[in-house]
PDB file of C-alpha atoms in Angstrom:
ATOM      1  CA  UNK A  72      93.289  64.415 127.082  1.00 56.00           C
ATOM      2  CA  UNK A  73      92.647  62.457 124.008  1.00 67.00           C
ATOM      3  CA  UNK A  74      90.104  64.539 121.269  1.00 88.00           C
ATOM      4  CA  UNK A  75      89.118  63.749 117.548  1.00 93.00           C
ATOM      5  CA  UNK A  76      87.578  65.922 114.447  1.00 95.00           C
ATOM      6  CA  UNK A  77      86.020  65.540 111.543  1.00 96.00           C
ATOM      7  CA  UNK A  78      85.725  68.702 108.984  1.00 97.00           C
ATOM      8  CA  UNK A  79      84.840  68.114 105.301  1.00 98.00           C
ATOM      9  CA  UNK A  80      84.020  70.604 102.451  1.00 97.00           C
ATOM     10  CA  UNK A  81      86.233  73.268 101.788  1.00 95.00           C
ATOM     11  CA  UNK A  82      89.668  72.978 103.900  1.00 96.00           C
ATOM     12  CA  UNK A  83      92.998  74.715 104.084  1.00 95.00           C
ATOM     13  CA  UNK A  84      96.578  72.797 103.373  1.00 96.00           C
ATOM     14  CA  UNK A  85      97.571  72.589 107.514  1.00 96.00           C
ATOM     15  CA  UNK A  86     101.091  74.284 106.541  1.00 96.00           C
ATOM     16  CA  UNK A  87     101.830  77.337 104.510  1.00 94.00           C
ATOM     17  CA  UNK A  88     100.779  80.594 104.457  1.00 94.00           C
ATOM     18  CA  UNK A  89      97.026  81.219 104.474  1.00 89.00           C
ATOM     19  CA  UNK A  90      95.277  82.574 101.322  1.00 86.00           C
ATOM     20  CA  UNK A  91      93.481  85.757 102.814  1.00 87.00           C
ATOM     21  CA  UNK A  92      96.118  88.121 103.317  1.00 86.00           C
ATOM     22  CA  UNK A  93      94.382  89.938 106.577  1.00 87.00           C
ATOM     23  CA  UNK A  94      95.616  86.117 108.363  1.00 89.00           C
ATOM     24  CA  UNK A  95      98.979  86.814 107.201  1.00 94.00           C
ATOM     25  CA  UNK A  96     101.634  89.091 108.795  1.00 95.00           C
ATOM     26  CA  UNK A  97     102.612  90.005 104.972  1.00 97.00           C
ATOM     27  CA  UNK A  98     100.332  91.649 102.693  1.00 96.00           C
ATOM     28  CA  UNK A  99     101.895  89.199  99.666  1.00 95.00           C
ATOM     29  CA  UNK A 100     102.268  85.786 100.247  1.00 94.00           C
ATOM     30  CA  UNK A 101     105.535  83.992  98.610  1.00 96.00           C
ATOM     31  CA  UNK A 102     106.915  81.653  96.326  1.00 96.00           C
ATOM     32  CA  UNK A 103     106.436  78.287  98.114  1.00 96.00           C
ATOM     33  CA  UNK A 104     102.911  79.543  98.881  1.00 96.00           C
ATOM     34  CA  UNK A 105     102.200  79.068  95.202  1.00 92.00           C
ATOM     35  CA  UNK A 106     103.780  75.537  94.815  1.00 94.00           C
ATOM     36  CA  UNK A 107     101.660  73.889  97.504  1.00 95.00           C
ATOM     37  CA  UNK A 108      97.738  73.230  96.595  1.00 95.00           C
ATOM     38  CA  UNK A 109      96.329  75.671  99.411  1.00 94.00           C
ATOM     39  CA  UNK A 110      92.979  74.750  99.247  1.00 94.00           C
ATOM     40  CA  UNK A 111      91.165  71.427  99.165  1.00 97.00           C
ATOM     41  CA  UNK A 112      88.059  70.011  98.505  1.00 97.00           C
ATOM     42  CA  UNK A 113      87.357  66.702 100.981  1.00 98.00           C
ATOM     43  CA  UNK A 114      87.852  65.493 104.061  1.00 99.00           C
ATOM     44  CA  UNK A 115      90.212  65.693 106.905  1.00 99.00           C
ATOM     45  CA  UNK A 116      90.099  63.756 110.390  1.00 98.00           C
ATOM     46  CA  UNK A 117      92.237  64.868 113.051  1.00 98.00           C
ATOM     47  CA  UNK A 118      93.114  62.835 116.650  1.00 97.00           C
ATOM     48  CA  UNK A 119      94.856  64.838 119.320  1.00 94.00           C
ATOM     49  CA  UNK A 120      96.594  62.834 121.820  1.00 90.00           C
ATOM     50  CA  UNK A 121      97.952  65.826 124.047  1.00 85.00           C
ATOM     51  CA  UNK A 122     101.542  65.533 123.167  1.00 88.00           C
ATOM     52  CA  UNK A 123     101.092  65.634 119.286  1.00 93.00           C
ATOM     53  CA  UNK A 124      97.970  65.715 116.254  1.00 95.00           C
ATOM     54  CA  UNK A 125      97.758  63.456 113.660  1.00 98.00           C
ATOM     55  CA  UNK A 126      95.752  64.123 110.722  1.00 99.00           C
ATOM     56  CA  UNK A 127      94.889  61.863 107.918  1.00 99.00           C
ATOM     57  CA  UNK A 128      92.712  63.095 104.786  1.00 98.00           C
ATOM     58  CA  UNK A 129      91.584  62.865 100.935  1.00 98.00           C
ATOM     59  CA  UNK A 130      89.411  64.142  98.416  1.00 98.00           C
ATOM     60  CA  UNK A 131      89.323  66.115  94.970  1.00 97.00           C
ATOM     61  CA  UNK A 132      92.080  67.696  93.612  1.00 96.00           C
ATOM     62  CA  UNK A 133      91.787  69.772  90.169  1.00 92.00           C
ATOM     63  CA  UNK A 134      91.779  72.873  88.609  1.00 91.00           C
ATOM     64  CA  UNK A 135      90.197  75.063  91.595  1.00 93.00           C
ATOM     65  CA  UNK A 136      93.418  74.157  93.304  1.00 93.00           C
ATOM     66  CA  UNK A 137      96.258  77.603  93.461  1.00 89.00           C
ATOM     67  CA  UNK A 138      98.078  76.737  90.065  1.00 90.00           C
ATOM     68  CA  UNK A 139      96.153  73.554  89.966  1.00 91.00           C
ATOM     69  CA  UNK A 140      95.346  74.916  86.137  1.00 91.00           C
ATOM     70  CA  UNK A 141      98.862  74.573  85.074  1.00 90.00           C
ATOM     71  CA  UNK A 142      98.456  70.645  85.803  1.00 92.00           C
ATOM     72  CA  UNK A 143      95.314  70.371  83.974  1.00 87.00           C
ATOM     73  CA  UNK A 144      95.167  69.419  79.880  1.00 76.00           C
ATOM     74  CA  UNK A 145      96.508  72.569  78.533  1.00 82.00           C
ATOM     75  CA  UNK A 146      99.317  73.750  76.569  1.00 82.00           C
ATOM     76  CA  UNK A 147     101.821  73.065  78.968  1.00 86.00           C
ATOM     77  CA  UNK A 148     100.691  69.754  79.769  1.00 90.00           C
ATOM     78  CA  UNK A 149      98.903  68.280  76.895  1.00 86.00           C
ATOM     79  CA  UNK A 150      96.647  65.650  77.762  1.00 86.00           C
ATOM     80  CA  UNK A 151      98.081  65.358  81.446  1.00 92.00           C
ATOM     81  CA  UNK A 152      95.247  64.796  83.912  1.00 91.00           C
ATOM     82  CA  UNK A 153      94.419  63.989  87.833  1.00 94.00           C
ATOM     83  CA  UNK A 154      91.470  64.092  89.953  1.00 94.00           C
ATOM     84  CA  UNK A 155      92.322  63.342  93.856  1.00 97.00           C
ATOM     85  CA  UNK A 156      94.391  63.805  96.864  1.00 98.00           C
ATOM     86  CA  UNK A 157      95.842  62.391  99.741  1.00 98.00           C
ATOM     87  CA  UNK A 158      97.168  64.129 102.960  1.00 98.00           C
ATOM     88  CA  UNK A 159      98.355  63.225 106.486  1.00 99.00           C
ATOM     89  CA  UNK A 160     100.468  64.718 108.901  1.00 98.00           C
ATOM     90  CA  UNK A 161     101.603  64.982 113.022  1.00 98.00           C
ATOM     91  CA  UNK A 162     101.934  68.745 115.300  1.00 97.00           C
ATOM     92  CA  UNK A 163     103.673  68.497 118.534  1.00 95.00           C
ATOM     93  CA  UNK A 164     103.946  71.692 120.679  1.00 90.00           C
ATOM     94  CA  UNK A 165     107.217  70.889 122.705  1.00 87.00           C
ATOM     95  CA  UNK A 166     106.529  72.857 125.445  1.00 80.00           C
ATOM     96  CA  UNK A 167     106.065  69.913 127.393  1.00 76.00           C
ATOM     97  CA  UNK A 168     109.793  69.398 126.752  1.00 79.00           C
ATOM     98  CA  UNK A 169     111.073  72.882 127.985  1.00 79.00           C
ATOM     99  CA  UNK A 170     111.610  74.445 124.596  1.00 83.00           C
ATOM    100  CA  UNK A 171     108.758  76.760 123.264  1.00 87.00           C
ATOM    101  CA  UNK A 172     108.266  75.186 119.730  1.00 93.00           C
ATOM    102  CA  UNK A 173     105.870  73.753 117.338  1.00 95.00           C
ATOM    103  CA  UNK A 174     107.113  71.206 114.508  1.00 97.00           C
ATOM    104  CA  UNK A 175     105.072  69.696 111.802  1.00 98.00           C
ATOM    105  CA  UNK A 176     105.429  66.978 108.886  1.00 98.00           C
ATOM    106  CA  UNK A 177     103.261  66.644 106.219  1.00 99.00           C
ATOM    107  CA  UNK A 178     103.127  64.998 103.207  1.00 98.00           C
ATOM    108  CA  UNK A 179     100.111  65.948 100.227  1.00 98.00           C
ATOM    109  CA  UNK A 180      99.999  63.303  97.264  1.00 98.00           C
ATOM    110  CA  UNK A 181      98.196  63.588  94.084  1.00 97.00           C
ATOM    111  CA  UNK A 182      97.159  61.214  92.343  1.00 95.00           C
ATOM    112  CA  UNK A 183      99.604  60.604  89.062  1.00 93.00           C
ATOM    113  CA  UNK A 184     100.676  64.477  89.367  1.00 96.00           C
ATOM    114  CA  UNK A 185     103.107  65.497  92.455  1.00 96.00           C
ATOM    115  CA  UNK A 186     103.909  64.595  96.137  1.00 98.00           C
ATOM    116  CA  UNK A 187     104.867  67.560  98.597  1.00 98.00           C
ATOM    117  CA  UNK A 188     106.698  66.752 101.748  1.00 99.00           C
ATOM    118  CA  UNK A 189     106.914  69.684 104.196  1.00 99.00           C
ATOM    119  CA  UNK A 190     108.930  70.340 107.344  1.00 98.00           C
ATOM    120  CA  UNK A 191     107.506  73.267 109.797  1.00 98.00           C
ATOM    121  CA  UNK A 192     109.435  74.857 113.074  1.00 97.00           C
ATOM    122  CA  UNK A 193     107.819  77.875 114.936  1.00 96.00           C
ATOM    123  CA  UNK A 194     108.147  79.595 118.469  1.00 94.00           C
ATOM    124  CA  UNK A 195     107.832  82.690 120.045  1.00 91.00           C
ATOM    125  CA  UNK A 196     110.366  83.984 121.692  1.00 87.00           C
ATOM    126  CA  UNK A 197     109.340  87.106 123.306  1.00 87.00           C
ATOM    127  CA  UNK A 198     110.209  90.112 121.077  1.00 93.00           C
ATOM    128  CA  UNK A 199     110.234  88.048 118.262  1.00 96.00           C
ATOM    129  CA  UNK A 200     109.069  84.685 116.832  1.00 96.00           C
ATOM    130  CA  UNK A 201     110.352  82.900 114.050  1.00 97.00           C
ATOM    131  CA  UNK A 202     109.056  80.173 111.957  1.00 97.00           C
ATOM    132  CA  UNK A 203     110.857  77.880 109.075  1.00 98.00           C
ATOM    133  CA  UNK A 204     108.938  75.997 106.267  1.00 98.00           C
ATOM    134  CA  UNK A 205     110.982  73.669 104.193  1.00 99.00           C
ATOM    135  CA  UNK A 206     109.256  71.822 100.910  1.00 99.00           C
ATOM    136  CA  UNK A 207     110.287  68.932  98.947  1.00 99.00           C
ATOM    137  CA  UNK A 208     108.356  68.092  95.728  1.00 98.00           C
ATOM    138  CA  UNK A 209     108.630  65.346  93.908  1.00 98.00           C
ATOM    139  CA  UNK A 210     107.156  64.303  90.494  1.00 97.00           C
ATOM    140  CA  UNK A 211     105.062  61.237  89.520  1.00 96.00           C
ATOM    141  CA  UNK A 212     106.249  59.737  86.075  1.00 95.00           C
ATOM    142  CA  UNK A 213     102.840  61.001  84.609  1.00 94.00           C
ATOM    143  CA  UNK A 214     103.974  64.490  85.491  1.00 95.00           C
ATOM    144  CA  UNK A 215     107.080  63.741  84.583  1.00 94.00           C
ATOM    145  CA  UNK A 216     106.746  62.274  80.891  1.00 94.00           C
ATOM    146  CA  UNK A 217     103.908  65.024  80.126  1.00 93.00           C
ATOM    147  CA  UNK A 218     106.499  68.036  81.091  1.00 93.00           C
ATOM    148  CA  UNK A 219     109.801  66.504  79.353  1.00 93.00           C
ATOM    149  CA  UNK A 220     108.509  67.278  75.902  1.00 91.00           C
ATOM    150  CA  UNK A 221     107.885  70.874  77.005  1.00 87.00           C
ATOM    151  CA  UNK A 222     110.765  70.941  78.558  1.00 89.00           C
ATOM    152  CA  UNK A 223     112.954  69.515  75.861  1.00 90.00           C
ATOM    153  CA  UNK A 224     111.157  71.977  72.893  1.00 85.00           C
ATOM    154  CA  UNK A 225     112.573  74.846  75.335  1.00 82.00           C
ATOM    155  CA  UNK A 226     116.120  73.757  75.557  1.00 87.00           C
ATOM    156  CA  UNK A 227     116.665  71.873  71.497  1.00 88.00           C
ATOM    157  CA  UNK A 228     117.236  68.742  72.638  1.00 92.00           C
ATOM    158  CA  UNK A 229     114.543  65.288  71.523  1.00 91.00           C
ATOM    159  CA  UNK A 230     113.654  62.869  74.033  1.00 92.00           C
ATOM    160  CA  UNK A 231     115.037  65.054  77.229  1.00 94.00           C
ATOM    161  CA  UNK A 232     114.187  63.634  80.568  1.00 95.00           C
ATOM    162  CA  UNK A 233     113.943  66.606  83.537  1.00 94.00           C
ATOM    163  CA  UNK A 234     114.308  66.484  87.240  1.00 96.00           C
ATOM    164  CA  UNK A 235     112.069  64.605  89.468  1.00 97.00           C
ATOM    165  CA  UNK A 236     112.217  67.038  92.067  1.00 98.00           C
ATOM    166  CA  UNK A 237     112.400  70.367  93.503  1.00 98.00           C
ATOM    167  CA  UNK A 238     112.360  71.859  96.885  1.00 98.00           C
ATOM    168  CA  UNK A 239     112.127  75.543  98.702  1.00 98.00           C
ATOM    169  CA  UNK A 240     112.951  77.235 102.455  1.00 99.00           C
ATOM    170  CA  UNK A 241     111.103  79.939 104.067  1.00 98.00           C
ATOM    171  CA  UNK A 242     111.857  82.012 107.386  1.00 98.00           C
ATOM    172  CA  UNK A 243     109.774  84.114 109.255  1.00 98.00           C
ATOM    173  CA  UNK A 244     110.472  86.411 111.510  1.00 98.00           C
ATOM    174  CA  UNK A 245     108.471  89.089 113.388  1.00 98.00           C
ATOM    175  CA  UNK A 246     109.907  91.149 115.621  1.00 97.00           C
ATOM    176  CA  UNK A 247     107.436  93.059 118.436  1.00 95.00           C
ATOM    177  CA  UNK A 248     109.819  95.825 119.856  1.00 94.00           C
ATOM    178  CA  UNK A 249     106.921  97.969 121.077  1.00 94.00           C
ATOM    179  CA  UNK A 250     103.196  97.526 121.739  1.00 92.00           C
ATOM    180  CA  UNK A 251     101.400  98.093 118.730  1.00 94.00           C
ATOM    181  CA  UNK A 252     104.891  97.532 116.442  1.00 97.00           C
ATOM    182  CA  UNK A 253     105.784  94.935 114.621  1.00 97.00           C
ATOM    183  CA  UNK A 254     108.269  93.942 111.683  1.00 98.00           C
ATOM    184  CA  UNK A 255     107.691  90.602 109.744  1.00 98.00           C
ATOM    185  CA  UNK A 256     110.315  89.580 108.086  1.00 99.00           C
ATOM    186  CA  UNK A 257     110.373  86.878 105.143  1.00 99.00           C
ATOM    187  CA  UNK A 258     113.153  85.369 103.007  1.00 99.00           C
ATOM    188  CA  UNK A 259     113.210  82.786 100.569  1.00 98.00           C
ATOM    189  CA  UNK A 260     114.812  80.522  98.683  1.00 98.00           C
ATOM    190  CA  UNK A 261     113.487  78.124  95.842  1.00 98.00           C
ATOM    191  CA  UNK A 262     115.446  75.420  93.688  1.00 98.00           C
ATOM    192  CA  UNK A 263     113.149  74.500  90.905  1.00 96.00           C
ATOM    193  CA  UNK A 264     115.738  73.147  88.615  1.00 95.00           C
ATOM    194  CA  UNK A 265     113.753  71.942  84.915  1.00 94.00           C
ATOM    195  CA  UNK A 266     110.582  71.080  86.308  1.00 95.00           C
ATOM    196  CA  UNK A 267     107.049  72.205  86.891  1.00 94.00           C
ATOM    197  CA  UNK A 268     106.629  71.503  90.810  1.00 96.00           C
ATOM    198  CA  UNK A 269     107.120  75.022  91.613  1.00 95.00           C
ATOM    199  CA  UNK A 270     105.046  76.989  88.867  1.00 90.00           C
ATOM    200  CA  UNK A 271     105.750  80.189  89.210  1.00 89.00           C
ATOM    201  CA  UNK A 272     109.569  79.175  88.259  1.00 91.00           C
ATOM    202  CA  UNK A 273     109.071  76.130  86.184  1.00 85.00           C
ATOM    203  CA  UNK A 274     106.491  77.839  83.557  1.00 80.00           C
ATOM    204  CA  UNK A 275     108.963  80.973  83.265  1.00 73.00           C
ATOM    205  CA  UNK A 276     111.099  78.329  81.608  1.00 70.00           C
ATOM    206  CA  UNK A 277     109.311  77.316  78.684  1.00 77.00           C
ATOM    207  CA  UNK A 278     108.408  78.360  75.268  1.00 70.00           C
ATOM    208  CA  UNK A 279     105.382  78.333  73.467  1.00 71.00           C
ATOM    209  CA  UNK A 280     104.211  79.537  70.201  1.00 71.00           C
ATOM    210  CA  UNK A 281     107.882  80.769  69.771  1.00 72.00           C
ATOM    211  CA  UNK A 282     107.827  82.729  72.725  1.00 71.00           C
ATOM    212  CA  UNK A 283     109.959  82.160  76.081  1.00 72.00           C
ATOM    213  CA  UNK A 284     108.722  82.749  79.297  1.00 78.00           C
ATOM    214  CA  UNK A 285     111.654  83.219  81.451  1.00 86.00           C
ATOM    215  CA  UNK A 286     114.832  81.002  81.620  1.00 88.00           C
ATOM    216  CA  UNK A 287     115.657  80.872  85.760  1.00 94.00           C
ATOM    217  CA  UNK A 288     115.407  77.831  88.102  1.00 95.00           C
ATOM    218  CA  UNK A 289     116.138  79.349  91.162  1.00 97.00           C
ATOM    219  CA  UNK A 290     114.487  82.263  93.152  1.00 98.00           C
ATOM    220  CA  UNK A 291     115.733  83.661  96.441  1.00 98.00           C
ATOM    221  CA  UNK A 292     113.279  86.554  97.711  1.00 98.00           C
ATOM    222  CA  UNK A 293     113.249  89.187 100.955  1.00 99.00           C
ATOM    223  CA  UNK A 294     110.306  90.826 102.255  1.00 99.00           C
ATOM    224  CA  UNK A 295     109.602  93.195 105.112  1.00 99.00           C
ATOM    225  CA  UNK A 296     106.345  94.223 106.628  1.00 98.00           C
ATOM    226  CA  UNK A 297     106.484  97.300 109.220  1.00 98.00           C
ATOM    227  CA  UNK A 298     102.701  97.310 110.964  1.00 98.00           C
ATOM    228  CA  UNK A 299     101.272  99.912 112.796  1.00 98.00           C
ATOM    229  CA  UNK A 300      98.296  98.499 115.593  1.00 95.00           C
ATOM    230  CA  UNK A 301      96.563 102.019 116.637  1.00 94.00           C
ATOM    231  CA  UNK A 302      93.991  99.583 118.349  1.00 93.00           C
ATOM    232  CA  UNK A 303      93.591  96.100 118.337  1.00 88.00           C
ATOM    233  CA  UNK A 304      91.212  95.904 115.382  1.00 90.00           C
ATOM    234  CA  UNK A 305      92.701  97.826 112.917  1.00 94.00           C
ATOM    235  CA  UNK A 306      96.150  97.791 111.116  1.00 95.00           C
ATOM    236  CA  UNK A 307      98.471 100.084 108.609  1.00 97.00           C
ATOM    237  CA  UNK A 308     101.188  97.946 107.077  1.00 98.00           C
ATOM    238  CA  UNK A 309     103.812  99.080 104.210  1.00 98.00           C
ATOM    239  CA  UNK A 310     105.576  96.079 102.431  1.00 98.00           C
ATOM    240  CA  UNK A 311     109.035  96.356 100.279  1.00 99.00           C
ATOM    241  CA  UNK A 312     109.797  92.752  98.495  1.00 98.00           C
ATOM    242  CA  UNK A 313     112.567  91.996  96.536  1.00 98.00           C
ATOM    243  CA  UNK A 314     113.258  88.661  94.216  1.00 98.00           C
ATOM    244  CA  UNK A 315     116.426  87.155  92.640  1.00 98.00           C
ATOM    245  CA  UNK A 316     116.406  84.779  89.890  1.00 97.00           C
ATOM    246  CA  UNK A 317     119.525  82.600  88.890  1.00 96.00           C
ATOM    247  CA  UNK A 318     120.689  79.243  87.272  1.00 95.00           C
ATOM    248  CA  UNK A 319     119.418  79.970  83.690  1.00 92.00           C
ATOM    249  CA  UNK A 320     117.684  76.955  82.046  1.00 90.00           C
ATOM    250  CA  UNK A 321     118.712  77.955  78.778  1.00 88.00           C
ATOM    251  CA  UNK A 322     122.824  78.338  78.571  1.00 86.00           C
ATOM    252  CA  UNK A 323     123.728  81.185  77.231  1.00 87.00           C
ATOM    253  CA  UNK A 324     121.103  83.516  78.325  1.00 87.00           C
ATOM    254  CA  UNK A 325     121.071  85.283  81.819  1.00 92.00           C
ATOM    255  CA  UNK A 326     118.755  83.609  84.213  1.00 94.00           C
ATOM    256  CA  UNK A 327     115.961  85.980  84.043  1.00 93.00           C
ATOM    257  CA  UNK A 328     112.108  85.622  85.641  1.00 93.00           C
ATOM    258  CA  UNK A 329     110.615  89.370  84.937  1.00 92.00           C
ATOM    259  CA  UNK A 330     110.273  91.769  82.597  1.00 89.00           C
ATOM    260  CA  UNK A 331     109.689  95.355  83.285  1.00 89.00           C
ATOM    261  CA  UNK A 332     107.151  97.907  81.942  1.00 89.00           C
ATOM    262  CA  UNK A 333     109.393  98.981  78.672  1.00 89.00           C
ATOM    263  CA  UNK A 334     109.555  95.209  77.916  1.00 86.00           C
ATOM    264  CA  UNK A 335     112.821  94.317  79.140  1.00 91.00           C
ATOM    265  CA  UNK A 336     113.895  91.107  80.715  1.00 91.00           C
ATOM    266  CA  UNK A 337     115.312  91.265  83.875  1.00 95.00           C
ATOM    267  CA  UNK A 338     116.562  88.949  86.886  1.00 96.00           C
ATOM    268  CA  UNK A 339     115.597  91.288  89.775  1.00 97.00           C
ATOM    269  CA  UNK A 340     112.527  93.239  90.865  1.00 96.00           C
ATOM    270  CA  UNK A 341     111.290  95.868  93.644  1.00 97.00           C
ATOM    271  CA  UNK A 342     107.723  95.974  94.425  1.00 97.00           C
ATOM    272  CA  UNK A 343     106.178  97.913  97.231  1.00 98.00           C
ATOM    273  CA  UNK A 344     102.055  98.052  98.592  1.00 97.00           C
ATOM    274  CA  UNK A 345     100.409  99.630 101.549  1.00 98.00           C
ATOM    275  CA  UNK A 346      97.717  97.964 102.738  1.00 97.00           C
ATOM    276  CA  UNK A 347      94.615  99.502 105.731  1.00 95.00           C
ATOM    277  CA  UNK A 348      92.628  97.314 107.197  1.00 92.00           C
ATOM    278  CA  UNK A 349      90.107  96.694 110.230  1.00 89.00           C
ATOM    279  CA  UNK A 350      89.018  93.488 111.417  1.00 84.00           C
ATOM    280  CA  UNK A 351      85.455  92.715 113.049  1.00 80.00           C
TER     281      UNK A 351
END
């Protein structure tokens, strides 16, 4: 059966986690969740020819983008602007095959800021079903000449050209052992080397105003979500999540990302929430 869509407005990226956290089987999302745009502003036509969708799209990209400020004529980036985006993509379910899976690739592409190429593998497997997200960023020259100076007043060194790229894994897991249990499970890993493409990394790095922000390229991070279903519109969930930084920017220092309440930097941190909810 052949079928075709058009939505425009306000969309959602068609990989990643979702931005409202009640869609999510964590009550925090994670780090490659902040290095892809999330939400767009345009138009998106889908055609679904039974064994697989393909999606084309485009429209405005900007500052109402997740992080899309840290792109935009500031500090960071002097002077640096874009304005629009270009998506496309292809889902198969391969069912058909004999193997219960879904795959995805997508690639997103800014104009004169970044590209994001994303691979995505889910399937449910009875008592649990697991999911893996891998993302490759890449940076136009425009991105790339407006963050070397920033780059290069961090480390001492004139005229320093950074990395081009970046990339991160995610994998899911949520086991179901008993009705109205279940256990997601999320670890990551993030190389974001002496760029920007993943910001929650790459602006840790820098300094400004004689002040450093960090000095780690890499992240690796675990969380776990127990959730208790008393009925099917309601939900208790704690969360415990725990990130790593290494691979300091800066030689010399250690590789930190945090810094705790007293002031103190630090290449580790514990959180916890709780989170009650009912859906209608």
């Amino acid at each position: 059966m052949l079928d075709s869509s058009l939505d425009a407005g306000l969309l959602w990226t068609n990989f990643g986690e979702r931005p409202v956290t009640i869609l999510n089987p964590h009550i925090t999302r994670g780090v490659l969740f902040t290095a892809n745009p999330v939400l767009l502003t345009g138009a998106r036509g889908t055609y679904d020819a039974g064994v697989a969708k393909v999606y084309v799209g485009a429209g405005k990209a900007g500052s109402y983008q997740l992080m899309g400020p840290v792109y935009t004529n500031n500090a960071i980036l002097p002077n640096h602007k874009y304005s629009n985006y270009i998506e496309a993509g292809i889902t198969s379910n391969l069912k058909q095959f004999g193997l219960p899976v879904d795959v995805g690739l997508h690639t997103y592409n800014e104009n004169g800021n970044r590209d994001i190429y994303a691979l995505t593998v889910g399937g449910d497997l009875g008592i649990v079903s697991l999911g893996l997200e891998v993302d490759y960023f890449k940076a136009d020259d425009n991105l790339k000449k407006a963050w070397n100076p920033t780059v290069g007043t961090t480390l001492g060194i004139p005229n320093y050209s950074a990395s081009s790229n970046a990339w991160g894994a995610a994998l899911c897991a949520n086991v179901k052992p008993v009705a109205g249990v279940q256990v997601p499970v999320r670890i990551e890993y993030a190389d974001n080397k002496d760029t920007i493409l993943i910001p929650t990394i790459g602006t840790s790095g820098i300094t400004l105003g004689g002040v450093q922000y960090g000095n780690a390229k890499k992240v690796w991070t675990f969380t776990i979500t127990p959730t208790y279903n008393p009925t099917k519109n309601t939900f208790l969930r704690a969360e415990v999540s725990y990130a790593k930084s290494s691979g300091a920017l800066k030689a010399g220092q250690d590789a930190w990302l945090f810094i705790d309440s007293n002031g103190n930097q630090k290449t580790s941190r514990t959180t916890g929430a709780v989170e009650l909810g009912f859906l209608f």
